[in-house]
Tab-separated table of C-alpha atoms in Angstrom:
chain	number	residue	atom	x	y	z
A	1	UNK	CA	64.329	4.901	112.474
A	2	UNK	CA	64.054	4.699	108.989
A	3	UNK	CA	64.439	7.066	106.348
A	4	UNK	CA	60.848	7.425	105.107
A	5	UNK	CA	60.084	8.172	109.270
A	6	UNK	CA	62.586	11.289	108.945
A	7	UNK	CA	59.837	14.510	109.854
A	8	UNK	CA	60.649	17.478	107.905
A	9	UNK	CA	62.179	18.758	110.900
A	10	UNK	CA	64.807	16.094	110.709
A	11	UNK	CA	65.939	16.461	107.398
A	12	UNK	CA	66.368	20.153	108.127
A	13	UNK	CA	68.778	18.755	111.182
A	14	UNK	CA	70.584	16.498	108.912
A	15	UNK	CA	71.006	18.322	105.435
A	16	UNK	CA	71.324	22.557	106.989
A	17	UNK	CA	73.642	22.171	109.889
A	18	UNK	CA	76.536	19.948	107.986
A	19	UNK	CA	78.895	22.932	108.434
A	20	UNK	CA	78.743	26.355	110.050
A	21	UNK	CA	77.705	24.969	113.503
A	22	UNK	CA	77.188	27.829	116.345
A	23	UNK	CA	80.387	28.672	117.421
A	24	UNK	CA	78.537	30.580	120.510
A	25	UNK	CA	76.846	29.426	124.263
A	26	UNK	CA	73.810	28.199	123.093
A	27	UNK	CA	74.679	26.715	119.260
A	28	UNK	CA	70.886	24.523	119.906
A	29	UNK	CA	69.350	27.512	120.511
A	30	UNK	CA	70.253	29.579	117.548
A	31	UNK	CA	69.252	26.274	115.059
A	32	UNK	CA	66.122	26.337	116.812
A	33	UNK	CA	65.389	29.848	116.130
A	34	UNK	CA	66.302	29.307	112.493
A	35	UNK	CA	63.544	26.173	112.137
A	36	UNK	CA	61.212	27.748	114.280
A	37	UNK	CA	60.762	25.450	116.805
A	38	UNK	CA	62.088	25.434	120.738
A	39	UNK	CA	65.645	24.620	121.749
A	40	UNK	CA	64.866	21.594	123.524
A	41	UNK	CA	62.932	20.059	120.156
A	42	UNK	CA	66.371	20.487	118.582
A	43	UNK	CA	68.282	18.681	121.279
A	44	UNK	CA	65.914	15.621	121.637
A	45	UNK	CA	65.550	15.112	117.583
A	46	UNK	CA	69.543	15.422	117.384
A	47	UNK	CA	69.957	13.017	119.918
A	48	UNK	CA	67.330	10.434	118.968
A	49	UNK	CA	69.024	10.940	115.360
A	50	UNK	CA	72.121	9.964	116.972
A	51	UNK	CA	70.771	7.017	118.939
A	52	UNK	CA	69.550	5.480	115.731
A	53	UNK	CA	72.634	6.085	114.232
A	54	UNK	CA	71.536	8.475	111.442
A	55	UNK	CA	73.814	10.957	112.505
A	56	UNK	CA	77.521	9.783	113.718
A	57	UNK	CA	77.774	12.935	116.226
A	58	UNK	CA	77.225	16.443	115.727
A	59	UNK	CA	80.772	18.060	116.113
A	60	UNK	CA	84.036	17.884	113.929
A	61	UNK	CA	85.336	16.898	110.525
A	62	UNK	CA	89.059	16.941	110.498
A	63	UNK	CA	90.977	16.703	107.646
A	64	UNK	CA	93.348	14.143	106.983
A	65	UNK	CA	96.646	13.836	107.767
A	66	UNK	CA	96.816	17.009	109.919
A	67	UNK	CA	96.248	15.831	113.702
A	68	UNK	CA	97.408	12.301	112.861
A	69	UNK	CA	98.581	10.362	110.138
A	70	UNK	CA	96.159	8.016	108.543
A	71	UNK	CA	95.870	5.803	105.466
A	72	UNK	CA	93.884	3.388	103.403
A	73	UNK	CA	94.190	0.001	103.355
A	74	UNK	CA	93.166	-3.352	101.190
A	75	UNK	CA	93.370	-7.117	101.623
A	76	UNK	CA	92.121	-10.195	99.877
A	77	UNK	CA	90.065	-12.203	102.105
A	78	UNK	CA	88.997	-15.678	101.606
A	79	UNK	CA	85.024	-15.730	101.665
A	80	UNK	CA	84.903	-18.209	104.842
A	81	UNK	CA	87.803	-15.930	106.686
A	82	UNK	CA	85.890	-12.471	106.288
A	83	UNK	CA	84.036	-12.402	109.403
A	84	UNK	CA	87.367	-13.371	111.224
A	85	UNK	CA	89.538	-10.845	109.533
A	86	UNK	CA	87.455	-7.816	109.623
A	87	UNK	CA	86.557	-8.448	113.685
A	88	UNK	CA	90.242	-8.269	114.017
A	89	UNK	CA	91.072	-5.715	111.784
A	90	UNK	CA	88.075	-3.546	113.640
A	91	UNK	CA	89.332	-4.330	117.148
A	92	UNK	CA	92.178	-2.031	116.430
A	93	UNK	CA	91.148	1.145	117.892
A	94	UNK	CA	93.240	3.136	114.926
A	95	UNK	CA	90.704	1.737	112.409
A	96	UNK	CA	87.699	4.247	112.123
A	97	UNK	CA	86.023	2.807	108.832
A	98	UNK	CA	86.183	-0.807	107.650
A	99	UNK	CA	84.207	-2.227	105.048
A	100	UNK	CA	83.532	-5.477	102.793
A	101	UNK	CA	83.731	-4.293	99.456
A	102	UNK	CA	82.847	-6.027	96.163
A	103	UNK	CA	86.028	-6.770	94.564
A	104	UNK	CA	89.101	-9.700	94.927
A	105	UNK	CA	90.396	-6.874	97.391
A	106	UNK	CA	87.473	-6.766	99.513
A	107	UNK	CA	88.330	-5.646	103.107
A	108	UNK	CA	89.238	-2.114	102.817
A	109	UNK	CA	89.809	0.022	106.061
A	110	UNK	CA	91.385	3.237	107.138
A	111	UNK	CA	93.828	3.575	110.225
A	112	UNK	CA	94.644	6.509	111.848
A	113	UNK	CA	97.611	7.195	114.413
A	114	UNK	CA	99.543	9.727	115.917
A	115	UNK	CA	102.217	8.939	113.967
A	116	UNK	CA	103.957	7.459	110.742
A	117	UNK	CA	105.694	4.731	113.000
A	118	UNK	CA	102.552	3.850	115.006
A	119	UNK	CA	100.480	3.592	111.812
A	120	UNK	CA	103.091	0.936	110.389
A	121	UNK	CA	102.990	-1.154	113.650
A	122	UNK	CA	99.436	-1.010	113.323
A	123	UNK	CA	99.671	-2.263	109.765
A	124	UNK	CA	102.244	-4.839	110.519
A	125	UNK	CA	100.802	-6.353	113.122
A	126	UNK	CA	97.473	-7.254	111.035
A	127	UNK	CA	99.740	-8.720	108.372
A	128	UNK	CA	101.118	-10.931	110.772
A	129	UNK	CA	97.839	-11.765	112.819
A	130	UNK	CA	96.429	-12.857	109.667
A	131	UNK	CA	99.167	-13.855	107.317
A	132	UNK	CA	97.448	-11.669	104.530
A	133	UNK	CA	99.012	-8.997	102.499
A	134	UNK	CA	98.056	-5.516	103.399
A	135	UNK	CA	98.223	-3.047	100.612
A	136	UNK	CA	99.394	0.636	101.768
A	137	UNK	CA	97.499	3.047	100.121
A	138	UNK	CA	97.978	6.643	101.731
A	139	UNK	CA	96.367	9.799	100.390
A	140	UNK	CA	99.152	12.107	98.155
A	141	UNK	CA	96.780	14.517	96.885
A	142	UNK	CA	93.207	15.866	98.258
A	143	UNK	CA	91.176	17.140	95.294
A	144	UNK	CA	87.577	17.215	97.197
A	145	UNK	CA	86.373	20.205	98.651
A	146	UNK	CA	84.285	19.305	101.333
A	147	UNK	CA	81.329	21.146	102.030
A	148	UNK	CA	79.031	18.679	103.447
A	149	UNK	CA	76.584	16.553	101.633
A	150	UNK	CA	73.527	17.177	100.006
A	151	UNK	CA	70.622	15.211	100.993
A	152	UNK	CA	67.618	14.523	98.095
A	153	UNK	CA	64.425	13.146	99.688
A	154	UNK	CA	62.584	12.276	96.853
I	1	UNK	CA	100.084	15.875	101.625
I	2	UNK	CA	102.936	14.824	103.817
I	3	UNK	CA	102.244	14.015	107.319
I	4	UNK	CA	103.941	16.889	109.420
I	5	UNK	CA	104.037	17.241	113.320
I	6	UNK	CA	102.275	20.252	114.510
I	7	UNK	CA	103.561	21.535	117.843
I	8	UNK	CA	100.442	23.928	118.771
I	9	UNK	CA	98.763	19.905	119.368
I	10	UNK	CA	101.695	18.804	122.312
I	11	UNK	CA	99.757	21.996	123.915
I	12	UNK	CA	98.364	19.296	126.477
I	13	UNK	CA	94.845	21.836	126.921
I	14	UNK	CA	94.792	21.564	123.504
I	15	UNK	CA	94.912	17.888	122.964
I	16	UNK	CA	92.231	17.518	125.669
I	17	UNK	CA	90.100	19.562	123.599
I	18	UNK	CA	90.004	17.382	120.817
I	19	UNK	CA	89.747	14.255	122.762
I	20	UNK	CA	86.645	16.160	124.621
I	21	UNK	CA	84.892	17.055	120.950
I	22	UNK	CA	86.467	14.425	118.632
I	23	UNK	CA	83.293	11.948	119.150
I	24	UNK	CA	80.608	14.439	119.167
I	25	UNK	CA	79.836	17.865	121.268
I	26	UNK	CA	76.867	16.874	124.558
I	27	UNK	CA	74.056	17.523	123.225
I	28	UNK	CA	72.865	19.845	125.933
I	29	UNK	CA	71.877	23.573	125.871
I	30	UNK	CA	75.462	24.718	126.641
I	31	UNK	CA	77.803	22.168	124.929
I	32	UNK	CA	81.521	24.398	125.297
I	33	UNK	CA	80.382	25.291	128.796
I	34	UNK	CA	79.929	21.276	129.425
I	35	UNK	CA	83.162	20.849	127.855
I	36	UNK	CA	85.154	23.453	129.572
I	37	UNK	CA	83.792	22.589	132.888
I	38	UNK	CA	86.271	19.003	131.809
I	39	UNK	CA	88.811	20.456	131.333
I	40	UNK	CA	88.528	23.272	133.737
I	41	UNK	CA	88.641	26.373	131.020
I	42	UNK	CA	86.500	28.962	130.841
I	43	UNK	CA	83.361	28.214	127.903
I	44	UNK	CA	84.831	31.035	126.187
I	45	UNK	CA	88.241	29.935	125.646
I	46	UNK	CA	86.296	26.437	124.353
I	47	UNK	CA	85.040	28.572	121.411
I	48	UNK	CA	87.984	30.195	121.176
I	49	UNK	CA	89.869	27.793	120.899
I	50	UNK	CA	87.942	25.901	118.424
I	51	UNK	CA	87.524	28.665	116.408
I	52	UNK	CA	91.453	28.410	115.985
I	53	UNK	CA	91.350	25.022	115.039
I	54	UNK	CA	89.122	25.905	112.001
I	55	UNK	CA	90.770	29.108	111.166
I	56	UNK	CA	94.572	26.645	111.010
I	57	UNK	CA	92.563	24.102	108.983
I	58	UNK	CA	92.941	21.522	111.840
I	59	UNK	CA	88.986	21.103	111.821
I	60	UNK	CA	87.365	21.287	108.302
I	61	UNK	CA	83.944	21.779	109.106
I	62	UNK	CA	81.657	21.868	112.482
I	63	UNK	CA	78.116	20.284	112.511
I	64	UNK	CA	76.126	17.287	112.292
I	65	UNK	CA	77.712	14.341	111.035
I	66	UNK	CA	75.401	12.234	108.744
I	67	UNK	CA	75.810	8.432	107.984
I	68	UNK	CA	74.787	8.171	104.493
I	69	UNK	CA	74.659	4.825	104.100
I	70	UNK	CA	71.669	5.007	107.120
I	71	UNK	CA	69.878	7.281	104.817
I	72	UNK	CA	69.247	5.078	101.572
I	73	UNK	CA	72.440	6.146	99.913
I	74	UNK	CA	72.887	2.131	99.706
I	75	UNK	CA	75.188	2.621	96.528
I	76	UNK	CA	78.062	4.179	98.287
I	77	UNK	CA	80.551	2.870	95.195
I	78	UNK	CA	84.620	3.633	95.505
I	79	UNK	CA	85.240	4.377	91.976
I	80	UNK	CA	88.697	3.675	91.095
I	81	UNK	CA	90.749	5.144	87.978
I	82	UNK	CA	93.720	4.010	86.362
I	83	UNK	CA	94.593	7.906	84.979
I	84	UNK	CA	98.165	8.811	83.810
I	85	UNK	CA	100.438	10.133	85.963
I	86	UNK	CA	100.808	13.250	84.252
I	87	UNK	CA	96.912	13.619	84.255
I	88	UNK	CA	95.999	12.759	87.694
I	89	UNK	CA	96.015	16.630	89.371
I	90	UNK	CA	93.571	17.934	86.494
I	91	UNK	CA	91.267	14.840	86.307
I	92	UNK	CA	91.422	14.569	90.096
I	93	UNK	CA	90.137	18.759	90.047
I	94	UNK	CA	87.708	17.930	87.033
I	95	UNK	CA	86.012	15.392	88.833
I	96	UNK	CA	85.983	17.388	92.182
I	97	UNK	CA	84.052	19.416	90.821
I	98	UNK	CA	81.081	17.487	90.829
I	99	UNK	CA	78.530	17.572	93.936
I	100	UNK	CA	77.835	13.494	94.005
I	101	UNK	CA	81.673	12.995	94.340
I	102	UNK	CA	82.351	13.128	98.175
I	103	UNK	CA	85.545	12.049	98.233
I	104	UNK	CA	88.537	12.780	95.267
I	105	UNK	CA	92.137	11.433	96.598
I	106	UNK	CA	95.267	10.045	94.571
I	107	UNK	CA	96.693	7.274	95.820
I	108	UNK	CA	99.973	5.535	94.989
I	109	UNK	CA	99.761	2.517	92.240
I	110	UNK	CA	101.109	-1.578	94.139
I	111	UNK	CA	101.840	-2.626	91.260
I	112	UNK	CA	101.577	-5.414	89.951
I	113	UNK	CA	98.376	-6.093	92.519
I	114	UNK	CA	96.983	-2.867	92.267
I	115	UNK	CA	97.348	-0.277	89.257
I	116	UNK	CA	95.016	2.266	90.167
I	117	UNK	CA	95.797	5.838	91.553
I	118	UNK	CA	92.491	8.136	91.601
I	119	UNK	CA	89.802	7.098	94.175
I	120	UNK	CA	86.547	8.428	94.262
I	121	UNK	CA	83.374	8.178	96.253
I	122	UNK	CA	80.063	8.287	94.656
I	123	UNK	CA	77.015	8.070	96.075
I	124	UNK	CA	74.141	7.650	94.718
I	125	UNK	CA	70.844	5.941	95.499
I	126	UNK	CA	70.780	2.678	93.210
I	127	UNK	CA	74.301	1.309	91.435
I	128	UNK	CA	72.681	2.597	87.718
I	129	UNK	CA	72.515	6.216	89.210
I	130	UNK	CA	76.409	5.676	90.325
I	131	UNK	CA	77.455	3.960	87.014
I	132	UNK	CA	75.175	7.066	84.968
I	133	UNK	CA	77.429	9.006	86.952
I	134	UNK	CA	80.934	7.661	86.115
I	135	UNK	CA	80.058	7.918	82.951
I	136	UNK	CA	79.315	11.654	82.843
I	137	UNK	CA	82.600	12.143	84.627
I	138	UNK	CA	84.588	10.145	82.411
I	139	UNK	CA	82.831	12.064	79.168
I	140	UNK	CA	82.824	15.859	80.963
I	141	UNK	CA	86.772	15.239	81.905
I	142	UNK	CA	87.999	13.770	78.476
I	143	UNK	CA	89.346	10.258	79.706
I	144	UNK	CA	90.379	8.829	76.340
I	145	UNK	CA	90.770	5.482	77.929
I	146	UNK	CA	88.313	4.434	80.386
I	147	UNK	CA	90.257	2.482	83.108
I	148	UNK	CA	88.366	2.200	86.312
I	149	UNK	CA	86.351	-0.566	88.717
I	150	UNK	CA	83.813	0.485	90.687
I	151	UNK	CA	83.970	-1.333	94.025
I	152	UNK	CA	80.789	-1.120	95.937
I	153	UNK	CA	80.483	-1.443	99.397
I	154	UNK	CA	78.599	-4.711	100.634
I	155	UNK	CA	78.817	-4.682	104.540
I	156	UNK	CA	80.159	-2.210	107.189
I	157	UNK	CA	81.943	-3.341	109.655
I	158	UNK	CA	83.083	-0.359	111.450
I	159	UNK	CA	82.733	3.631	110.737
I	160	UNK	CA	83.180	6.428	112.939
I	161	UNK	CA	85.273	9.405	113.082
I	162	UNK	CA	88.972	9.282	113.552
I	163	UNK	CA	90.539	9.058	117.289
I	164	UNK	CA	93.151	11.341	117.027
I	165	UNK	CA	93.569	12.647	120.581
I	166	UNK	CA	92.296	9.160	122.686
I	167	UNK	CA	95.004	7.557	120.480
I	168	UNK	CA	98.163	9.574	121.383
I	169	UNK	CA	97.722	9.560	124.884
I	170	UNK	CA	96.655	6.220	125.280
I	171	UNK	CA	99.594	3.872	126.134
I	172	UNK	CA	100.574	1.988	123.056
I	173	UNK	CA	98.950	-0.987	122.689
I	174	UNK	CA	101.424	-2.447	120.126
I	175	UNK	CA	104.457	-1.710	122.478
């Protein structure tokens, strides 16, 4: 699905429901009486929106370093070893986001664990895998407060 | 924000809980019903129990979960700032206070590889919106020297939301 396919009832999904999300039996329900449209409408757009990967899951945000412990991370990749490094780097089931970015660092990732020790291992062990640097860059101070994002359609 | 160990999470109902809901609620008509028939509570103490969560700050927010770079947000640029240390809490709240910052951390300088210690997400939906954009934060904050990069993002290889619950009961891979 692309963007410009979104119906207006799907950018009412994505942009109104970022936060305040039914605490109550029937949470589809009550959206659907907000949009005007039947309960089951709700569940099949959220779910194709889902499939398509527009929407990573409707559910919770947590915020960092509260359940877990979890940091950001950079290496310098060699063009012809990206592909390599970032499949192993994303095999690690403690790494939620990894992307190429452009810059001489250009792998940056985060890894979450249950732990500061765990975390380490984790960041060890891809030092060592790949014989690359890793540079440990953990949050001191959250400034954002998040309250969703704002979509703009036009 | 130091990492600290929270007890209430050993609470082994409530660490099922956030391994049930940590990669999305079922999308059916009665999600905490679906969820406490798992883990054999009652779909009121599901609520209940989530409504603690948010009320100790241990969830944020509850809803839906966009991908922005799925939604032509292609210019999803980590702006980083090289900001003195004795200016990095007000610069970090200045720019916070902008809506197409999504993310506003401090992070320590590796020096000498890396001298930067404010990180910002901007988003924006071509890379001369984003850089229009530093440039209004830079002027509305008062940075007398202007020392950032902006890193944009070229491929994704992974994103999803934290496993914080799969992870700590999972036998340790490493060990």
């Amino acid at each position: 699905m692309q963007p410009h396919e979104l119906t207006s009832l799907d950018q009412a999904l994505l942009n109104d429901f970022q936060r305040d999300f039914p605490l109550e039996p029937q949470p589809f329900a009550r959206m659907a009486q907000s949009l005007g449209v039947g309960e089951d409408v709700v569940i099949e757009r959220l779910r194709l929106l889902q499939e398509t990967g527009l929407i990573s899951r409707v559910g919770p945000v947590f915020p960092p370093n509260r359940l877990g412990v979890s940091t950001l991370a950079a290496m310098a990749v060699k063009a012809e070893r990206l592909e390599e490094v970032a499949a192993l780097v994303s095999a690690f089931p403690e790494v939620n986001h990894n992307y190429e970015r452009e810059h001489h660092f250009n792998l940056w990732f985060v890894a979450t664990a249950p732990n500061p020790a765990h975390l380490d291992r984790v960041l060890h062990q891809i030092a060592e895998l790949t014989g690359l640097e890793v540079l440990d860059l953990p949050m001191i101070d959250d400034f954002h407060i998040d309250l969703g994002f704002r979509l703009q359609w036009t | 924000m130091p990492w600290e160990r929270r007890p209430e999470l050993d609470d082994p109902v409530q660490q099922a809980l956030i391994r049930a809901i940590e990669s999305g609620l079922p999308l059916v008509a009665r999600p905490y019903a679906q969820i406490g028939e798992q883990l054999r509570i009652t779909e009121e103490e599901v609520i209940h129990r989530i409504q603690l969560l948010m009320e100790n700050d241990l969830i944020k927010r509850m809803g839906v979960v966009v991908r922005h770079g799925q939604l032509g947000y292609k210019a999803n640029a980590m702006v980083v700032w090289d900001i003195p240390d004795e200016r990095v809490v007000e610069i970090g709240r200045c720019f916070s206070h902008f809506p197409f910052i999504t993310l506003c951390y401090s992070r320590p300088r590796r020096l000498p590889q890396w001298r930067y210690n404010l990180f910002t997400m901007i988003h924006g939906r071509g890379q001369d919106e984003v850089r229009a954009r530093i440039e209004t934060l830079a002027d509305h904050c008062a940075l007398d020297e202007k020392r950032f990069e902006v890193l944009f993002s070229r491929r994704c290889f992974k994103q999803r939301g934290a496993r914080y619950a799969s992870l700590r009961n999972e036998p340790d891979p490493l060990k």
